[in-house]
Coordinates of C-alpha atoms in Angstrom, one line a residue:
X1 CA 75.5 74.5 23.6
X2 CA 78.9 73.1 24.7
X3 CA 79.0 71.2 27.9
X4 CA 83.1 69.9 29.2
X5 CA 82.8 67.1 30.8
X6 CA 85.3 66.0 33.4
X7 CA 85.3 62.5 33.9
X8 CA 86.2 61.5 37.8
X9 CA 85.7 57.9 40.1
X10 CA 83.4 58.0 42.8
X11 CA 83.5 54.5 44.6
X12 CA 80.8 54.2 46.8
X13 CA 78.7 52.0 48.4
X14 CA 74.6 52.4 49.6
X15 CA 75.0 55.4 52.0
X16 CA 71.3 54.0 52.3
X17 CA 72.6 50.6 54.1
X18 CA 76.4 51.5 55.3
X19 CA 75.8 55.3 57.0
X20 CA 79.6 56.0 58.0
X21 CA 81.7 54.1 55.7
X22 CA 84.1 56.8 54.3
X23 CA 83.4 56.7 49.9
X24 CA 86.9 57.3 47.5
X25 CA 87.1 59.2 44.6
X26 CA 89.8 58.7 41.9
X27 CA 90.0 61.4 39.1
X28 CA 90.6 61.2 35.7
X29 CA 92.5 64.0 34.0
X30 CA 92.4 61.8 30.9
X31 CA 88.8 61.7 30.5
X32 CA 88.1 65.0 29.0
X33 CA 86.3 65.5 26.1
X34 CA 82.8 67.4 25.0
X35 CA 79.3 67.1 24.2
X36 CA 77.6 68.9 21.6
X37 CA 74.0 68.3 21.6
X38 CA 74.1 70.3 17.3
X39 CA 76.8 68.8 16.6
X40 CA 76.0 65.7 17.6
X41 CA 72.0 65.7 15.9
X42 CA 74.2 67.0 13.1
X43 CA 75.5 64.3 12.1
X44 CA 72.3 62.3 12.4
X45 CA 70.5 65.0 9.3
X46 CA 70.3 63.0 6.7
X47 CA 68.5 60.0 8.1
X48 CA 65.6 62.1 8.9
X49 CA 61.9 61.5 7.8
X50 CA 58.6 62.4 7.8
X51 CA 57.5 59.2 9.8
X52 CA 58.8 58.2 13.6
X53 CA 60.9 56.1 13.2
X54 CA 64.0 54.7 15.5
X55 CA 65.4 57.4 17.5
X56 CA 69.3 57.4 19.7
X57 CA 67.9 59.2 22.6
X58 CA 70.1 61.7 24.2
X59 CA 67.5 62.9 26.9
X60 CA 69.9 62.1 30.0
X61 CA 73.1 63.8 27.8
X62 CA 71.1 66.8 27.1
X63 CA 70.4 67.2 31.5
X64 CA 74.1 66.9 32.3
X65 CA 76.2 69.0 32.9
X66 CA 79.5 67.4 33.3
X67 CA 79.8 63.6 34.1
X68 CA 80.6 60.7 37.2
X69 CA 81.2 57.6 37.0
X70 CA 80.0 55.0 39.3
X71 CA 81.5 51.8 40.1
X72 CA 79.4 48.9 40.3
X73 CA 80.7 45.3 41.6
X74 CA 78.3 42.3 43.2
X75 CA 80.8 42.3 46.3
X76 CA 78.0 43.6 48.7
X77 CA 80.0 47.1 49.1
X78 CA 78.8 49.0 45.4
X79 CA 76.2 48.9 44.0
X80 CA 75.5 45.9 42.0
X81 CA 73.6 47.8 38.4
X82 CA 72.0 51.3 37.3
X83 CA 68.8 51.5 36.3
X84 CA 67.1 54.2 34.2
X85 CA 63.6 55.0 34.5
X86 CA 61.3 56.3 31.1
X87 CA 57.3 56.7 30.7
X88 CA 55.3 54.7 27.7
X89 CA 51.5 54.1 28.3
X90 CA 49.1 51.5 26.8
X91 CA 47.8 54.7 24.8
X92 CA 51.4 56.0 23.7
X93 CA 53.5 52.8 23.7
X94 CA 56.9 53.4 23.5
X95 CA 59.5 50.0 21.4
X96 CA 63.1 49.7 22.2
X97 CA 65.7 47.4 20.6
X98 CA 68.8 48.2 23.4
X99 CA 70.6 51.4 23.6
X100 CA 74.4 52.5 23.6
X101 CA 75.7 53.0 27.5
X102 CA 79.6 53.9 28.7
X103 CA 81.5 53.0 30.8
X104 CA 85.6 51.0 31.3
X105 CA 86.6 48.0 33.8
X106 CA 88.2 49.9 36.7
X107 CA 92.7 49.9 36.1
X108 CA 92.9 48.0 39.6
X109 CA 90.3 45.5 39.3
X110 CA 90.9 43.3 35.7
X111 CA 90.9 43.7 32.0
X112 CA 87.8 42.3 31.2
X113 CA 83.8 41.8 32.0
X114 CA 80.6 41.6 31.1
X115 CA 77.4 43.6 32.1
X116 CA 74.3 42.3 31.5
X117 CA 72.2 44.7 30.0
X118 CA 68.1 43.7 30.8
X119 CA 64.6 45.3 30.3
X120 CA 61.9 46.0 32.9
X121 CA 58.6 47.1 33.5
X122 CA 58.2 50.0 35.7
X123 CA 56.0 49.3 38.9
X124 CA 54.0 52.3 40.7
X125 CA 57.4 53.5 42.3
X126 CA 58.8 53.8 39.2
X127 CA 61.4 50.8 40.3
X128 CA 61.7 47.8 37.9
X129 CA 59.4 45.3 38.6
X130 CA 59.4 41.3 38.2
X131 CA 61.6 39.5 35.9
X132 CA 63.0 41.4 33.7
X133 CA 61.5 41.6 29.9
X134 CA 65.0 40.4 27.9
X135 CA 68.3 40.5 28.5
X136 CA 71.4 40.6 26.4
X137 CA 75.3 40.4 27.4
X138 CA 78.1 42.9 27.0
X139 CA 81.6 42.5 27.0
X140 CA 83.9 45.3 28.5
X141 CA 87.2 46.2 29.4
X142 CA 89.5 48.7 30.3
X143 CA 90.1 50.5 26.7
X144 CA 90.1 53.9 26.2
X145 CA 91.7 55.8 23.4
X146 CA 91.2 59.7 24.1
X147 CA 87.6 59.7 23.2
X148 CA 84.0 59.4 24.7
X149 CA 83.4 57.0 21.6
X150 CA 86.0 54.9 23.0
X151 CA 84.3 53.7 25.9
X152 CA 81.1 53.5 24.3
X153 CA 78.9 49.7 24.5
X154 CA 76.1 48.8 22.6
X155 CA 73.5 47.0 23.8
X156 CA 70.8 44.8 21.3
X157 CA 68.7 43.0 22.3
X158 CA 67.9 39.8 20.6
X159 CA 64.2 41.0 19.6
X160 CA 62.6 44.1 20.1
X161 CA 60.2 45.6 23.0
X162 CA 57.2 47.3 22.8
X163 CA 56.7 48.9 26.5
X164 CA 52.6 50.0 27.3
X165 CA 53.3 51.2 30.3
X166 CA 56.4 53.0 32.0
X167 CA 60.2 51.4 32.0
X168 CA 63.7 50.8 33.3
X169 CA 66.8 50.0 31.0
X170 CA 69.2 48.9 33.6
X171 CA 72.8 48.4 33.3
X172 CA 73.9 45.2 35.7
X173 CA 76.9 43.7 37.1
X174 CA 76.8 40.1 38.0
X175 CA 80.5 40.0 38.8
X176 CA 83.0 40.5 41.5
X177 CA 85.3 42.5 38.3
X178 CA 84.5 46.6 38.9
X179 CA 83.0 48.3 36.3
X180 CA 82.8 52.3 36.4
X181 CA 79.2 53.4 34.6
X182 CA 79.0 56.0 33.5
X183 CA 76.4 59.0 34.5
X184 CA 75.8 63.0 34.6
X185 CA 77.5 64.6 37.5
X186 CA 76.9 63.5 41.3
X187 CA 78.1 66.1 43.1
X188 CA 76.1 68.5 40.7
X189 CA 72.9 66.8 41.1
X190 CA 72.6 66.5 37.3
X191 CA 68.8 64.5 38.0
X192 CA 67.8 67.5 39.0
X193 CA 65.5 65.8 41.8
X194 CA 63.9 63.5 39.0
X195 CA 65.3 60.9 40.8
X196 CA 64.6 58.6 36.9
X197 CA 67.8 56.7 38.4
X198 CA 67.7 54.1 40.7
X199 CA 70.1 51.4 42.2
X200 CA 70.6 47.8 42.6
X201 CA 72.5 46.8 45.8
X202 CA 72.0 42.8 47.3
X203 CA 69.1 41.9 44.6
X204 CA 67.0 44.6 45.6
X205 CA 66.1 48.1 43.7
X206 CA 65.9 51.1 45.9
X207 CA 65.0 54.5 44.4
X208 CA 68.5 57.2 44.0
X209 CA 66.8 59.3 46.9
X210 CA 67.2 56.9 49.5
X211 CA 71.3 55.8 47.9
X212 CA 73.8 58.2 49.8
X213 CA 77.2 58.9 49.5
X214 CA 78.4 60.8 52.3
X215 CA 78.3 64.4 52.5
X216 CA 74.7 65.1 51.8
X217 CA 74.3 63.2 48.5
X218 CA 72.4 61.1 47.3
X219 CA 71.6 59.3 43.6
X220 CA 70.2 61.8 41.7
X221 CA 71.9 61.6 38.4
X222 CA 71.0 59.8 35.2
X223 CA 72.4 57.1 33.3
X224 CA 74.4 58.8 30.4
X225 CA 72.4 55.7 27.8
X226 CA 71.0 56.3 24.7
X227 CA 68.2 53.7 24.0
X228 CA 67.5 52.8 20.6
X229 CA 63.3 54.0 21.0
X230 CA 60.7 54.1 18.8
X231 CA 56.9 55.2 18.6
X232 CA 53.9 55.4 17.4
X233 CA 52.3 59.5 16.9
X234 CA 49.3 59.6 16.1
X235 CA 47.1 63.1 16.1
X236 CA 43.5 63.1 17.4
X237 CA 41.7 65.9 16.8
X238 CA 38.6 67.0 18.9
X239 CA 36.2 69.4 19.9
X240 CA 35.7 70.6 24.3
X241 CA 32.8 69.4 24.9
X242 CA 32.2 67.1 22.3
X243 CA 30.0 69.3 20.2
X244 CA 30.2 69.2 16.3
X245 CA 27.9 72.9 16.0
X246 CA 27.9 76.4 17.7
X247 CA 26.4 79.3 17.1
X248 CA 28.3 82.2 15.5
X249 CA 30.4 84.3 17.8
X250 CA 30.4 81.4 20.1
X251 CA 33.5 80.7 21.6
X252 CA 34.1 76.9 20.8
X253 CA 37.8 74.8 21.7
X254 CA 39.9 72.5 19.9
X255 CA 42.1 70.3 21.6
X256 CA 44.8 67.7 20.4
X257 CA 43.8 64.4 21.8
X258 CA 47.6 63.4 21.2
X259 CA 49.8 61.4 24.6
X260 CA 51.6 63.2 26.3
X261 CA 54.1 61.1 26.9
X262 CA 55.3 61.1 23.5
X263 CA 54.4 64.4 21.6
X264 CA 54.8 67.1 25.4
X265 CA 57.3 65.0 26.8
X266 CA 61.7 66.0 26.9
X267 CA 62.4 62.9 26.8
X268 CA 61.0 62.6 23.3
X269 CA 61.0 65.4 22.1
X270 CA 63.7 68.3 22.0
X271 CA 60.9 70.1 21.6
X272 CA 59.4 69.9 25.0
X273 CA 63.1 70.0 26.3
X274 CA 64.1 73.7 28.4
X275 CA 67.4 71.2 27.8
X276 CA 67.5 71.4 24.6
X277 CA 68.5 74.6 22.5
X278 CA 65.5 73.2 19.9
X279 CA 63.5 73.6 22.9
X280 CA 59.8 76.2 21.3
X281 CA 56.6 74.7 23.0
X282 CA 55.2 76.8 20.8
X283 CA 56.0 74.5 18.1
X284 CA 54.8 71.7 18.8
X285 CA 50.8 71.6 17.5
X286 CA 50.3 73.8 14.4
X287 CA 47.0 75.5 14.1
X288 CA 45.4 76.1 11.0
X289 CA 41.7 76.8 12.9
X290 CA 39.6 78.3 9.7
X291 CA 39.4 81.6 10.5
X292 CA 42.8 83.3 8.7
X293 CA 44.9 83.3 12.0
X294 CA 47.3 80.4 12.0
X295 CA 48.2 79.5 15.0
X296 CA 50.4 77.4 16.3
X297 CA 50.8 76.4 20.5
X298 CA 49.8 74.0 23.2
X299 CA 47.0 70.9 23.0
X300 CA 44.2 73.4 22.8
X301 CA 43.3 76.4 21.0
X302 CA 40.0 78.6 20.9
X303 CA 38.3 81.1 18.3
X304 CA 35.3 81.9 16.6
X305 CA 33.7 82.5 14.3
X306 CA 31.2 85.4 12.9
X307 CA 30.0 83.5 10.1
X308 CA 27.5 80.4 9.6
X309 CA 28.9 77.6 7.5
X310 CA 31.4 75.1 6.7
X311 CA 35.2 75.1 8.5
X312 CA 37.9 72.7 8.1
X313 CA 39.7 72.8 11.2
X314 CA 43.6 71.3 11.2
X315 CA 45.8 69.8 13.7
X316 CA 49.1 68.9 13.1
X317 CA 51.4 67.5 16.1
X318 CA 55.3 67.8 15.4
X319 CA 58.0 65.6 17.9
X320 CA 62.0 66.4 17.1
X321 CA 63.2 63.9 18.2
X322 CA 66.5 63.2 19.2
X323 CA 67.9 61.9 15.8
X324 CA 64.6 61.3 13.7
X325 CA 61.8 64.3 13.2
X326 CA 58.0 63.1 13.2
X327 CA 54.8 64.8 12.6
X328 CA 51.4 64.0 11.5
X329 CA 48.0 65.3 11.6
X330 CA 44.1 65.3 11.8
X331 CA 41.0 67.1 10.2
X332 CA 37.6 67.6 11.8
X333 CA 34.6 69.8 9.7
X334 CA 32.9 71.6 12.1
X335 CA 29.5 74.0 11.7
X336 CA 28.7 76.6 12.4
X337 CA 24.8 77.3 12.9
X338 CA 22.2 80.3 13.7
X339 CA 20.1 78.9 16.7
X340 CA 16.9 77.4 16.6
X341 CA 13.6 78.9 16.7
X342 CA 10.8 76.8 17.8
X343 CA 7.3 77.0 16.6
X344 CA 3.8 75.5 15.9
X345 CA 0.5 75.7 14.3
X346 CA -2.6 74.6 15.6
X347 CA -3.4 73.0 11.6
X348 CA -6.4 71.0 12.3
X349 CA -9.0 70.7 14.9
X350 CA -11.6 67.6 14.9
X351 CA -14.2 68.6 17.3
X352 CA -15.7 65.3 16.2
X353 CA -12.7 62.7 16.8
X354 CA -11.5 65.0 19.8
X355 CA -7.7 65.4 17.8
X356 CA -5.2 68.4 17.4
X357 CA -3.1 67.9 14.5
X358 CA 0.1 70.4 14.9
X359 CA 2.5 71.4 12.0
X360 CA 5.8 72.7 13.1
X361 CA 6.8 76.2 12.1
X362 CA 10.8 76.5 13.9
X363 CA 13.3 77.7 12.5
X364 CA 17.0 75.9 12.0
X365 CA 16.1 72.8 13.3
X366 CA 17.2 69.3 12.8
X367 CA 14.4 67.9 14.8
X368 CA 11.8 68.8 16.3
X369 CA 9.3 67.0 19.2
X370 CA 5.7 67.8 20.0
X371 CA 4.8 66.9 24.2
X372 CA 1.0 67.0 25.2
X373 CA 1.2 65.9 29.1
X374 CA 2.8 62.7 29.1
X375 CA 2.8 61.8 25.3
X376 CA 5.1 62.5 22.7
X377 CA 5.3 62.8 19.4
X378 CA 8.4 63.6 17.2
X379 CA 8.7 65.0 13.7
X380 CA 6.3 67.2 11.6
X381 CA 3.2 66.8 12.0
X382 CA 2.1 65.6 14.8
X383 CA -1.6 64.3 16.2
X384 CA -2.8 64.5 19.6
X385 CA -6.3 62.9 20.7
X386 CA -7.1 63.3 24.0
X387 CA -10.6 62.5 23.9
X388 CA -12.8 65.0 25.1
X389 CA -13.0 69.0 24.2
X390 CA -10.9 71.1 26.5
X391 CA -8.2 73.7 26.6
X392 CA -4.7 71.8 26.1
X393 CA -0.9 73.3 26.4
X394 CA 1.0 71.6 24.1
X395 CA 5.1 72.2 23.9
X396 CA 7.4 71.7 20.5
X397 CA 11.0 71.4 21.2
X398 CA 13.7 72.7 18.1
X399 CA 17.1 71.0 18.6
X400 CA 19.7 72.5 16.2
X401 CA 23.4 73.4 16.4
X402 CA 23.4 71.6 19.5
X403 CA 21.0 73.6 21.2
X404 CA 17.4 73.4 22.0
X405 CA 14.5 75.8 22.3
X406 CA 11.0 75.8 23.3
X407 CA 7.6 76.9 22.6
X408 CA 4.4 76.7 24.4
X409 CA 0.9 77.5 23.4
X410 CA -2.5 76.6 23.9
X411 CA -4.9 74.4 21.6
X412 CA -8.9 74.4 22.4
X413 CA -10.9 70.9 21.1
X414 CA -14.6 73.4 21.4
X415 CA -17.7 70.9 22.0
X416 CA -19.9 70.9 19.1
X417 CA -22.6 73.1 18.9
X418 CA -26.2 72.6 19.2
X419 CA -27.0 73.2 15.5
X420 CA -31.0 72.5 14.3
X421 CA -32.1 71.9 11.2
X422 CA -30.9 69.9 7.5
X423 CA -27.8 70.1 7.8
X424 CA -27.6 69.0 11.7
X425 CA -25.1 66.0 11.7
X426 CA -23.3 68.0 8.7
X427 CA -22.6 71.0 10.5
X428 CA -19.4 72.2 13.5
X429 CA -19.6 75.3 14.5
X430 CA -16.0 76.2 17.0
X431 CA -15.4 77.5 19.5
X432 CA -18.5 77.8 20.9
X433 CA -18.9 79.8 23.4
X434 CA -16.2 82.3 22.1
X435 CA -14.5 85.5 22.7
X436 CA -15.0 86.9 18.6
X437 CA -13.2 84.2 16.3
X438 CA -16.0 81.9 14.5
X439 CA -15.0 79.0 12.8
X440 CA -18.3 77.0 10.6
X441 CA -16.7 74.3 8.8
X442 CA -18.4 71.5 6.7
X443 CA -18.5 67.7 8.5
X444 CA -18.2 64.9 5.3
X445 CA -20.4 67.1 2.3
X446 CA -18.7 70.0 0.7
X447 CA -20.1 72.9 -0.9
X448 CA -20.9 76.4 -1.0
X449 CA -21.4 78.1 2.2
X450 CA -23.7 81.0 3.2
X451 CA -24.5 82.2 6.6
X452 CA -25.6 85.1 8.2
X453 CA -25.5 86.0 12.1
X454 CA -28.5 88.1 13.7
X455 CA -28.7 89.5 17.5
X456 CA -31.0 88.4 19.8
X457 CA -34.1 90.7 18.4
X458 CA -33.5 89.6 14.8
X459 CA -31.4 92.3 13.9
X460 CA -28.7 90.8 11.0
X461 CA -25.4 92.2 11.8
X462 CA -23.1 90.0 9.9
X463 CA -23.2 87.6 6.6
X464 CA -20.5 85.5 4.7
X465 CA -20.0 83.1 2.8
X466 CA -17.6 80.5 1.3
X467 CA -16.8 77.3 0.2
X468 CA -16.6 74.2 3.1
X469 CA -15.4 76.6 5.8
X470 CA -15.9 80.3 6.7
X471 CA -13.9 82.4 9.4
X472 CA -16.3 84.8 11.6
X473 CA -14.4 87.8 13.8
X474 CA -17.0 88.6 16.2
X475 CA -14.9 91.8 17.7
X476 CA -16.5 94.2 18.9
X477 CA -19.9 93.1 19.1
X478 CA -21.7 93.5 22.6
X479 CA -21.4 90.0 24.9
X480 CA -24.8 88.2 24.6
X481 CA -27.0 85.4 22.3
X482 CA -26.7 85.5 19.2
X483 CA -28.7 83.2 16.3
X484 CA -26.1 82.0 13.5
X485 CA -27.8 80.4 10.0
X486 CA -26.6 79.0 7.4
X487 CA -27.5 77.5 4.1
X488 CA -25.6 74.8 2.0
X489 CA -27.6 74.1 -1.7
X490 CA -31.0 74.9 -0.4
X491 CA -30.3 73.0 2.3
X492 CA -30.5 75.1 5.7
X493 CA -29.6 74.6 9.7
X494 CA -29.4 77.0 12.4
X495 CA -27.5 77.7 15.9
X496 CA -27.3 79.5 19.0
X497 CA -23.8 81.4 19.7
X498 CA -22.8 82.8 23.3
X499 CA -20.0 85.8 22.6
X500 CA -18.2 86.6 25.7

């Protein structure tokens, strides 16, 4: 991309203050030269590294169609200086060591003078605020040998300045000698309405939109300057929503949590600069989602995984500066798992102590919690002691893969049956009444137990035996009163059973 610069001089005042003044334009046909982005960048290819070293920022050159000269002098008639805004933040600091600038002393005034090159914090209005953080005086003259380089000057600050907020780099002419500061083209409004360039007049910084030049023109330009900037580029991969696991086929979105002032800002990254031949926003972040897609693109990427397991997701961030290139990468391990399914069994019902012990049968659960009323127990098994017979609704919450499932069941603590005989205090019969299932268990003794169930007229309807515990299925029997007889090693017990 080649851009022809026709340099001319605009002798001006700040139109905000002097509305009716006629401004004078002095053209310099000897100031004709070309700007070629690729040629300038190629000259520095050998210095590129994968680290973010010091860059020489050509952002304002890439926006320019040609250039203008703004006359500066501290004489109450001209701007006393120009300032250019640059972004930075606490999470994305930028370090500046100085800058190149371009200009020439007017032939009509003097041979040499001094320009004060300074750096300020920027206020909310994007203008320089407070005292300068650093300053260096640079001697300038009328020298011009027909090349752009012959009007190039360098301002090296005494020490690097790191900005954690937006900042302004300025060139200030604190003398009455006219110095022509090079900007992009005023007539073409090369600033594209961004108004990153401000003017200094009578000790005040003014936004370019408020500085008139006649003919409806305002200071919609950029200073043709090249700051020496450096910054850290840190990739920070995250999952939107903060989850670390999803179910199969569930869409998950990953985000590259880099600071946009650096990676996606055209001032620092030519990949984000539509005026650059390297403009390609899809190359700023390269993704490997571990799903075979291998996509590139913006700072987010979405996919879904059909199979359960662990996936390693990688995101690489690329910044193509003007004379440097750098990148950083981050990865996270992401889990895909089936959702939890809650369930439990009541493994022990203690009618004597009025207690219930439940054990989780949940699937795909990392954690379970049981609830009975306001009481809760984490982990399995869990024991609740209601303290009295009755029906109790117990709920289990199973958690896994950032999801939850619940299951509720009713558990009954039966009243102890009225039992007579030698084993009256050693046998538990429940539930009684019953709708079909009847449990008989020994308490504090052990042995082989033989039981018989008889109807109200004494006919045997069921017989079974077991060690310590037996279960009888009364399903199919007529409702009514039955007599349960039992024997353990010669000792007997009898209990009346109500079948509903």
